[in-house]
């Protein structure tokens, strides 16, 4: 695969490849290995071989010789680097250091080159850089996609097993995914977007990809089973007051470009299936009651959860608001009032009415239902009846 070099500079004595290689490897190990702390003792030998190969490719190109064999070797080496986790940034940084080291050596002023010859040498260097960079990056990315796919499959397999109560230590060893003793189980709801919004090119697949990447950056130990509508996230640990949780909803909402609601429950590994069911029930409660997007812990919704348990009391409590079935404005006022934690001012702003209008409607509600919401007892009774009403299949507003 000879590379045609127009305006090729005059031949001169080639630099000592071993000296140049040593210079590059010393730089790489000194600067990058210390910074990354992920290179083993064998990295110097591997870098020496790789850098020497790049130097030989460069010499062969200048000599107008076929370098197909050397490029095949470089392709294989780049795939190995990808699988071993060596970053493409470090690889390219070392490669360009090798390139410029050779340029400095070959085209130094003491070799007698003029400006025209140096310009021709620079053009040759750029062409060489393009050839080697393209070869390495293409091979690296192909292998990286394979590795990333294998890791993604392993993560989904373990997550599915945990949610089904079938995770084992054998599975953990085979997948390379650590299984913790306890997890924060998160139920996540991502609002659907209208077809008109998707016309901007922000597809559901792209949105889901952003959410996954944001979650990975925010808490890199998280396991997730998500769709464009939401799903379940498992985060190792049992501390729901972790400072990272305070900004989790904002982080995911920013990535999704939509207001996300999350409910979290702490669970031992063996009880994850039940905890996931509970978390999604809490999420459903927040949604049915129109609560604002936020992170809800069990204690935040404990009353609502208990009020929605099946039984004769649920239907009876919901029937307290039956007189409002024929008064949609009053029914909406109750829904919005409960969603705003019984705050009349916020309710008025959301309904676009004056606060006195809300107070007047509460008076009418009291006259129709017998629930006087002007006092604390009446407010609790009104909220409880609204919660029960939201889970009454026949009478939901």
Short mmCIF file of C-alpha atoms in Angstrom, two decimals:
data_model
loop_
_atom_site.label_atom_id
_atom_site.label_comp_id
_atom_site.label_asym_id
_atom_site.label_seq_id
_atom_site.Cartn_x
_atom_site.Cartn_y
_atom_site.Cartn_z
CA UNK A 1 0.00 0.00 0.00
CA UNK A 2 2.52 2.63 -1.13
CA UNK A 3 1.66 6.25 -0.45
CA UNK A 4 2.37 8.67 -3.30
CA UNK A 5 4.33 11.58 -1.86
CA UNK A 6 4.46 14.49 -4.25
CA UNK A 7 7.39 16.83 -3.69
CA UNK A 8 9.16 14.17 -1.68
CA UNK A 9 12.16 15.71 0.12
CA UNK A 10 15.69 14.61 -0.80
CA UNK A 11 16.83 11.42 0.92
CA UNK A 12 19.18 11.73 3.85
CA UNK A 13 20.53 9.46 6.52
CA UNK A 14 17.60 7.95 8.40
CA UNK A 15 17.45 8.57 12.16
CA UNK A 16 18.12 5.81 14.64
CA UNK A 17 14.69 4.23 15.15
CA UNK A 18 15.72 2.83 18.51
CA UNK A 19 16.73 6.26 19.85
CA UNK A 20 13.50 7.87 18.64
CA UNK A 21 11.40 5.01 20.02
CA UNK A 22 13.06 5.27 23.42
CA UNK A 23 12.33 8.97 23.54
CA UNK A 24 8.64 8.47 22.79
CA UNK A 25 8.20 5.57 25.21
CA UNK A 26 9.92 7.49 28.01
CA UNK A 27 7.59 10.42 27.42
CA UNK A 28 4.50 8.21 27.36
CA UNK A 29 5.32 6.23 30.49
CA UNK A 30 6.42 9.33 32.40
CA UNK A 31 3.47 11.53 31.52
CA UNK A 32 0.52 9.29 30.75
CA UNK A 33 1.14 6.27 32.95
CA UNK A 34 1.46 8.48 36.00
CA UNK A 35 -1.72 10.33 35.06
CA UNK A 36 -3.83 7.32 34.17
CA UNK A 37 -2.48 4.78 36.67
CA UNK A 38 -3.74 1.92 34.53
CA UNK A 39 -0.64 0.78 32.65
CA UNK A 40 1.15 -2.33 33.78
CA UNK A 41 4.87 -3.20 33.77
CA UNK A 42 4.61 -4.66 30.29
CA UNK A 43 3.38 -1.41 28.74
CA UNK A 44 6.88 -0.14 27.93
CA UNK A 45 7.66 -3.23 25.84
CA UNK A 46 4.34 -2.97 24.03
CA UNK A 47 4.82 0.72 23.37
CA UNK A 48 8.36 0.14 22.17
CA UNK A 49 7.14 -2.43 19.65
CA UNK A 50 4.22 -0.28 18.53
CA UNK A 51 6.22 2.93 18.22
CA UNK A 52 8.97 1.11 16.35
CA UNK A 53 6.40 -0.28 13.96
CA UNK A 54 5.02 3.22 13.29
CA UNK A 55 8.56 4.44 12.62
CA UNK A 56 9.16 1.59 10.18
CA UNK A 57 5.88 2.38 8.40
CA UNK A 58 7.01 5.96 8.04
CA UNK A 59 10.39 4.92 6.67
CA UNK A 60 8.75 2.50 4.22
CA UNK A 61 6.41 5.21 2.97
CA UNK A 62 9.31 7.58 2.39
CA UNK A 63 11.03 4.74 0.49
CA UNK A 64 7.80 4.18 -1.50
CA UNK A 65 7.49 0.61 -0.22
CA UNK A 66 4.34 -1.44 0.44
CA UNK A 67 3.22 -1.19 4.10
CA UNK A 68 0.14 -3.43 3.97
CA UNK A 69 1.64 -5.98 6.36
CA UNK A 70 2.63 -3.35 8.89
CA UNK A 71 -0.82 -1.76 8.74
CA UNK A 72 -2.44 -5.16 9.38
CA UNK A 73 -0.26 -5.49 12.47
CA UNK A 74 -1.26 -2.00 13.61
CA UNK A 75 -4.95 -2.84 13.08
CA UNK A 76 -4.66 -5.91 15.31
CA UNK A 77 -2.73 -3.97 17.97
CA UNK A 78 -5.35 -1.18 18.06
CA UNK A 79 -8.10 -3.78 18.62
CA UNK A 80 -6.13 -5.22 21.55
CA UNK A 81 -5.72 -1.75 23.07
CA UNK A 82 -9.48 -1.18 22.85
CA UNK A 83 -10.26 -4.47 24.58
CA UNK A 84 -7.71 -3.76 27.34
CA UNK A 85 -9.29 -0.39 28.05
CA UNK A 86 -6.45 1.86 26.93
CA UNK A 87 -8.09 5.14 25.93
CA UNK A 88 -7.98 6.36 22.34
CA UNK A 89 -6.79 9.75 23.63
CA UNK A 90 -3.65 8.21 25.11
CA UNK A 91 -2.99 6.15 22.00
CA UNK A 92 -3.24 9.14 19.68
CA UNK A 93 -1.20 11.30 21.99
CA UNK A 94 1.62 8.75 21.97
CA UNK A 95 1.34 8.33 18.21
CA UNK A 96 1.59 12.05 17.52
CA UNK A 97 4.52 12.35 19.90
CA UNK A 98 6.20 9.63 17.84
CA UNK A 99 5.41 11.45 14.62
CA UNK A 100 6.78 14.77 15.79
CA UNK A 101 9.84 13.13 17.29
CA UNK A 102 10.65 11.68 13.87
CA UNK A 103 9.97 15.03 12.17
CA UNK A 104 12.28 16.79 14.62
CA UNK A 105 15.00 14.23 14.00
CA UNK A 106 14.77 13.92 10.22
CA UNK A 107 14.18 17.56 9.35
CA UNK A 108 16.40 19.25 11.91
CA UNK A 109 18.33 22.32 10.70
CA UNK A 110 21.68 20.53 11.02
CA UNK A 111 20.65 18.19 8.21
CA UNK A 112 20.80 21.12 5.82
CA UNK A 113 17.17 21.30 4.73
CA UNK A 114 15.80 24.51 3.26
CA UNK A 115 12.32 25.95 3.66
CA UNK A 116 10.94 24.26 0.53
CA UNK A 117 12.21 20.87 1.61
CA UNK A 118 10.84 21.34 5.12
CA UNK A 119 7.44 22.23 3.67
CA UNK A 120 7.50 19.07 1.57
CA UNK A 121 8.44 17.10 4.66
CA UNK A 122 5.54 18.58 6.57
CA UNK A 123 3.14 17.59 3.80
CA UNK A 124 4.52 14.05 3.92
CA UNK A 125 4.13 14.00 7.72
CA UNK A 126 0.49 15.08 7.48
CA UNK A 127 -0.23 12.33 4.95
CA UNK A 128 1.49 9.80 7.14
CA UNK A 129 -0.46 11.01 10.17
CA UNK A 130 -3.72 10.65 8.27
CA UNK A 131 -2.89 7.10 7.16
CA UNK A 132 -1.84 5.83 10.59
CA UNK A 133 -4.55 7.69 12.53
CA UNK A 134 -7.29 6.38 10.25
CA UNK A 135 -5.96 2.83 10.53
CA UNK A 136 -5.70 2.90 14.32
CA UNK A 137 -8.95 4.73 15.02
CA UNK A 138 -11.03 2.54 12.70
CA UNK A 139 -9.68 -0.67 14.22
CA UNK A 140 -9.96 0.69 17.76
CA UNK A 141 -13.58 1.80 17.34
CA UNK A 142 -14.66 -1.46 15.71
CA UNK A 143 -13.32 -3.45 18.65
CA UNK A 144 -14.55 -0.90 21.19
CA UNK A 145 -18.11 -1.28 19.88
CA UNK A 146 -17.83 -5.04 20.30
CA UNK A 147 -16.50 -4.66 23.87
CA UNK A 148 -19.15 -2.06 24.74
CA UNK A 149 -21.85 -4.34 23.34
CA UNK A 150 -20.61 -7.28 25.42
CA UNK A 151 -20.55 -5.11 28.56
CA UNK A 152 -24.02 -3.72 27.86
CA UNK A 153 -25.39 -7.23 27.38
CA UNK A 154 -23.79 -8.41 30.63
CA UNK A 155 -25.22 -5.43 32.54
CA UNK A 156 -28.74 -6.02 31.19
CA UNK A 157 -28.50 -9.74 31.97
CA UNK A 158 -27.54 -9.08 35.60
CA UNK A 159 -30.14 -6.31 35.97
CA UNK A 160 -32.89 -8.58 34.61
CA UNK A 161 -31.81 -11.37 36.94
CA UNK A 162 -31.83 -9.05 39.98
CA UNK A 163 -35.30 -7.76 39.13
CA UNK A 164 -36.52 -11.34 38.72
CA UNK A 165 -34.82 -12.55 41.92
CA UNK A 166 -32.53 -14.93 40.01
CA UNK A 167 -29.11 -13.31 40.37
CA UNK A 168 -26.32 -15.66 41.53
CA UNK A 169 -22.65 -15.34 42.37
CA UNK A 170 -21.90 -17.50 39.35
CA UNK A 171 -23.63 -14.99 37.11
CA UNK A 172 -21.69 -12.16 38.74
CA UNK A 173 -18.36 -13.87 38.06
CA UNK A 174 -19.26 -14.71 34.48
CA UNK A 175 -20.47 -11.20 33.70
CA UNK A 176 -17.85 -9.29 35.66
CA UNK A 177 -20.61 -7.21 37.28
CA UNK A 178 -20.40 -6.92 41.09
CA UNK A 179 -23.63 -7.72 42.93
CA UNK A 180 -24.06 -5.65 46.10
CA UNK A 181 -25.77 -6.65 49.35
CA UNK A 182 -28.36 -3.86 49.12
CA UNK A 183 -29.74 -1.55 46.46
CA UNK A 184 -31.69 1.65 46.10
CA UNK A 185 -34.47 0.61 43.70
CA UNK A 186 -35.69 3.51 41.56
CA UNK A 187 -38.90 3.53 39.54
CA UNK A 188 -38.59 6.15 36.79
CA UNK A 189 -41.26 7.86 34.71
CA UNK A 190 -40.25 9.84 31.60
CA UNK A 191 -43.17 11.82 30.10
CA UNK A 192 -44.06 10.97 26.52
CA UNK A 193 -43.35 13.64 23.95
CA UNK A 194 -45.73 14.64 21.20
CA UNK A 195 -45.08 13.66 17.55
CA UNK A 196 -44.48 17.34 16.81
CA UNK A 197 -41.62 17.41 19.34
CA UNK A 198 -40.03 14.34 17.73
CA UNK A 199 -39.98 16.22 14.40
CA UNK A 200 -37.03 18.22 15.70
CA UNK A 201 -34.90 15.08 15.28
CA UNK A 202 -34.74 14.39 19.02
CA UNK A 203 -35.98 10.80 18.71
CA UNK A 204 -36.89 8.49 21.56
CA UNK A 205 -33.71 6.49 20.92
CA UNK A 206 -31.52 9.57 21.19
CA UNK A 207 -33.28 10.68 24.36
CA UNK A 208 -32.83 7.26 25.95
CA UNK A 209 -29.14 7.27 24.99
CA UNK A 210 -28.68 10.65 26.69
CA UNK A 211 -30.42 9.42 29.84
CA UNK A 212 -28.19 6.33 30.00
CA UNK A 213 -25.02 8.41 29.55
CA UNK A 214 -26.14 10.97 32.15
CA UNK A 215 -26.88 8.18 34.65
CA UNK A 216 -23.50 6.60 33.99
CA UNK A 217 -21.70 9.90 34.60
CA UNK A 218 -23.78 10.69 37.71
CA UNK A 219 -23.57 7.24 39.38
CA UNK A 220 -21.35 4.88 37.41
CA UNK A 221 -22.32 1.80 39.47
CA UNK A 222 -26.00 2.02 38.52
CA UNK A 223 -27.78 -0.80 36.70
CA UNK A 224 -30.73 0.17 34.54
CA UNK A 225 -33.60 -1.30 32.57
CA UNK A 226 -35.03 1.73 30.80
CA UNK A 227 -37.20 2.53 27.82
CA UNK A 228 -38.11 5.92 26.41
CA UNK A 229 -41.03 5.99 28.91
CA UNK A 230 -38.94 5.11 31.98
CA UNK A 231 -38.23 1.89 33.83
CA UNK A 232 -36.15 0.72 36.79
CA UNK A 233 -32.69 1.69 38.06
CA UNK A 234 -30.72 -0.23 40.69
CA UNK A 235 -28.03 1.66 42.60
CA UNK A 236 -25.81 -0.21 45.10
CA UNK A 237 -26.17 0.92 48.72
CA UNK A 238 -28.89 1.66 51.24
CA UNK A 239 -28.51 5.41 51.83
CA UNK A 240 -31.30 7.34 50.13
CA UNK A 241 -29.92 10.56 51.62
CA UNK A 242 -26.81 10.23 49.45
CA UNK A 243 -26.03 13.74 48.17
CA UNK A 244 -26.00 12.40 44.60
CA UNK A 245 -29.72 11.68 44.89
CA UNK A 246 -30.49 15.34 45.47
CA UNK A 247 -29.50 16.21 41.91
CA UNK A 248 -30.31 12.90 40.22
CA UNK A 249 -33.75 13.94 38.99
CA UNK A 250 -32.38 17.22 37.62
CA UNK A 251 -29.55 15.39 35.86
CA UNK A 252 -31.85 12.86 34.21
CA UNK A 253 -34.48 15.50 33.38
CA UNK A 254 -31.86 17.63 31.66
CA UNK A 255 -30.71 14.63 29.63
CA UNK A 256 -34.28 13.66 28.67
CA UNK A 257 -35.33 17.27 28.09
CA UNK A 258 -38.46 16.43 30.07
CA UNK A 259 -39.49 16.54 33.73
CA UNK A 260 -38.78 13.10 35.21
CA UNK A 261 -40.45 11.63 38.31
CA UNK A 262 -38.63 9.03 40.44
CA UNK A 263 -39.69 6.89 43.42
CA UNK A 264 -37.00 5.12 45.46
CA UNK A 265 -37.16 2.16 47.86
CA UNK A 266 -34.25 0.52 49.71
CA UNK A 267 -33.98 -3.25 49.50
CA UNK A 268 -31.74 -6.21 50.17
CA UNK A 269 -30.62 -7.97 47.01
CA UNK A 270 -32.95 -10.93 47.52
CA UNK A 271 -35.99 -8.64 47.91
CA UNK A 272 -35.42 -6.51 44.82
CA UNK A 273 -38.49 -7.85 42.92
CA UNK A 274 -40.85 -6.79 45.73
CA UNK A 275 -39.05 -3.48 46.17
CA UNK A 276 -39.36 -2.74 42.45
CA UNK A 277 -43.09 -3.45 42.61
CA UNK A 278 -43.44 -1.10 45.59
CA UNK A 279 -41.38 1.64 43.92
CA UNK A 280 -43.56 1.53 40.81
CA UNK A 281 -46.72 1.61 42.94
CA UNK A 282 -45.42 4.76 44.63
CA UNK A 283 -44.61 6.22 41.22
CA UNK A 284 -48.13 5.44 40.07
CA UNK A 285 -49.58 7.14 43.15
CA UNK A 286 -47.59 10.32 42.48
CA UNK A 287 -48.73 10.28 38.85
CA UNK A 288 -52.41 9.68 39.56
CA UNK A 289 -52.50 12.43 42.15
CA UNK A 290 -50.75 14.88 39.82
CA UNK A 291 -47.80 15.43 42.15
CA UNK A 292 -44.98 17.50 40.63
CA UNK A 293 -41.91 15.77 39.12
CA UNK A 294 -39.45 15.03 41.92
CA UNK A 295 -37.64 12.26 43.79
CA UNK A 296 -40.08 10.57 46.20
CA UNK A 297 -38.93 8.33 49.04
CA UNK A 298 -41.35 5.90 50.68
CA UNK A 299 -41.88 8.17 53.68
CA UNK A 300 -42.98 10.96 51.33
CA UNK A 301 -45.90 8.87 50.08
CA UNK A 302 -46.53 6.53 53.03
CA UNK A 303 -49.98 8.00 53.82
CA UNK A 304 -51.08 7.91 50.20
CA UNK A 305 -49.80 4.34 49.86
CA UNK A 306 -51.72 3.14 52.89
CA UNK A 307 -54.91 4.90 51.79
CA UNK A 308 -54.81 3.13 48.43
CA UNK A 309 -54.65 -0.43 49.78
CA UNK A 310 -57.61 -2.49 48.53
CA UNK A 311 -60.56 -2.96 50.88
CA UNK A 312 -64.03 -1.65 51.69
CA UNK A 313 -62.54 1.44 53.29
CA UNK A 314 -60.99 2.56 49.98
CA UNK A 315 -64.28 2.71 48.08
CA UNK A 316 -66.13 4.21 51.02
CA UNK A 317 -63.58 6.97 51.49
CA UNK A 318 -63.65 7.81 47.79
CA UNK A 319 -67.46 8.02 47.81
CA UNK A 320 -67.24 11.06 50.09
CA UNK A 321 -66.46 13.09 46.97
CA UNK A 322 -69.23 11.56 44.82
CA UNK A 323 -71.35 14.77 45.05
CA UNK A 324 -68.65 16.53 43.01
CA UNK A 325 -69.10 14.25 40.00
CA UNK A 326 -71.48 16.76 38.42
CA UNK A 327 -69.27 19.76 39.27
CA UNK A 328 -66.05 19.47 37.19
CA UNK A 329 -64.67 22.85 38.30
CA UNK A 330 -64.95 21.85 41.96
CA UNK A 331 -63.48 18.39 41.27
CA UNK A 332 -60.53 19.97 39.46
CA UNK A 333 -59.99 22.35 42.36
CA UNK A 334 -59.72 19.40 44.76
CA UNK A 335 -57.24 17.59 42.44
CA UNK A 336 -55.01 20.62 42.05
CA UNK A 337 -55.22 21.48 45.75
CA UNK A 338 -54.05 17.97 46.73
CA UNK A 339 -51.29 18.02 44.08
CA UNK A 340 -50.06 21.31 45.59
CA UNK A 341 -49.96 19.90 49.13
CA UNK A 342 -53.13 21.81 50.09
CA UNK A 343 -51.52 25.19 49.35
CA UNK A 344 -54.28 27.57 48.28
CA UNK A 345 -52.02 30.22 46.74
CA UNK A 346 -50.22 27.76 44.46
CA UNK A 347 -53.56 26.16 43.60
CA UNK A 348 -55.00 29.53 42.59
CA UNK A 349 -51.98 30.30 40.39
CA UNK A 350 -52.23 26.93 38.66
CA UNK A 351 -55.98 27.33 38.10
CA UNK A 352 -55.48 30.96 36.96
CA UNK A 353 -57.98 32.26 39.50
CA UNK A 354 -57.80 34.46 42.59
CA UNK A 355 -57.14 32.86 45.96
CA UNK A 356 -60.55 34.03 47.12
CA UNK A 357 -62.07 31.96 44.31
CA UNK A 358 -60.38 28.86 45.72
CA UNK A 359 -61.73 29.69 49.18
CA UNK A 360 -65.22 30.19 47.73
CA UNK A 361 -65.04 26.82 45.94
CA UNK A 362 -63.94 25.11 49.16
CA UNK A 363 -67.09 26.50 50.76
CA UNK A 364 -69.21 24.98 48.01
CA UNK A 365 -67.34 21.67 48.36
CA UNK A 366 -68.11 21.69 52.09
CA UNK A 367 -71.78 22.31 51.39
CA UNK A 368 -71.96 19.41 48.90
CA UNK A 369 -69.79 16.82 50.70
CA UNK A 370 -69.84 17.83 54.35
CA UNK A 371 -66.03 18.11 54.37
CA UNK A 372 -65.03 21.50 55.79
CA UNK A 373 -61.55 22.14 54.37
CA UNK A 374 -61.09 25.40 56.27
CA UNK A 375 -59.57 23.51 59.21
CA UNK A 376 -56.71 21.01 59.52
CA UNK A 377 -59.02 18.01 60.10
CA UNK A 378 -61.10 18.84 57.05
CA UNK A 379 -58.02 19.29 54.89
CA UNK A 380 -56.73 15.84 55.85
CA UNK A 381 -60.16 14.33 55.21
CA UNK A 382 -60.38 16.03 51.81
CA UNK A 383 -56.91 14.84 50.83
CA UNK A 384 -57.60 11.29 52.00
CA UNK A 385 -60.85 11.16 50.05
CA UNK A 386 -59.09 12.49 46.94
CA UNK A 387 -56.35 9.84 47.22
CA UNK A 388 -58.93 7.09 47.55
CA UNK A 389 -60.96 8.56 44.68
CA UNK A 390 -57.90 8.48 42.40
CA UNK A 391 -57.72 4.69 42.85
CA UNK A 392 -61.44 4.00 42.49
CA UNK A 393 -61.58 2.45 39.03
CA UNK A 394 -65.25 3.34 38.38
CA UNK A 395 -65.23 6.84 39.85
CA UNK A 396 -61.85 8.30 38.87
CA UNK A 397 -62.02 11.88 37.68
#
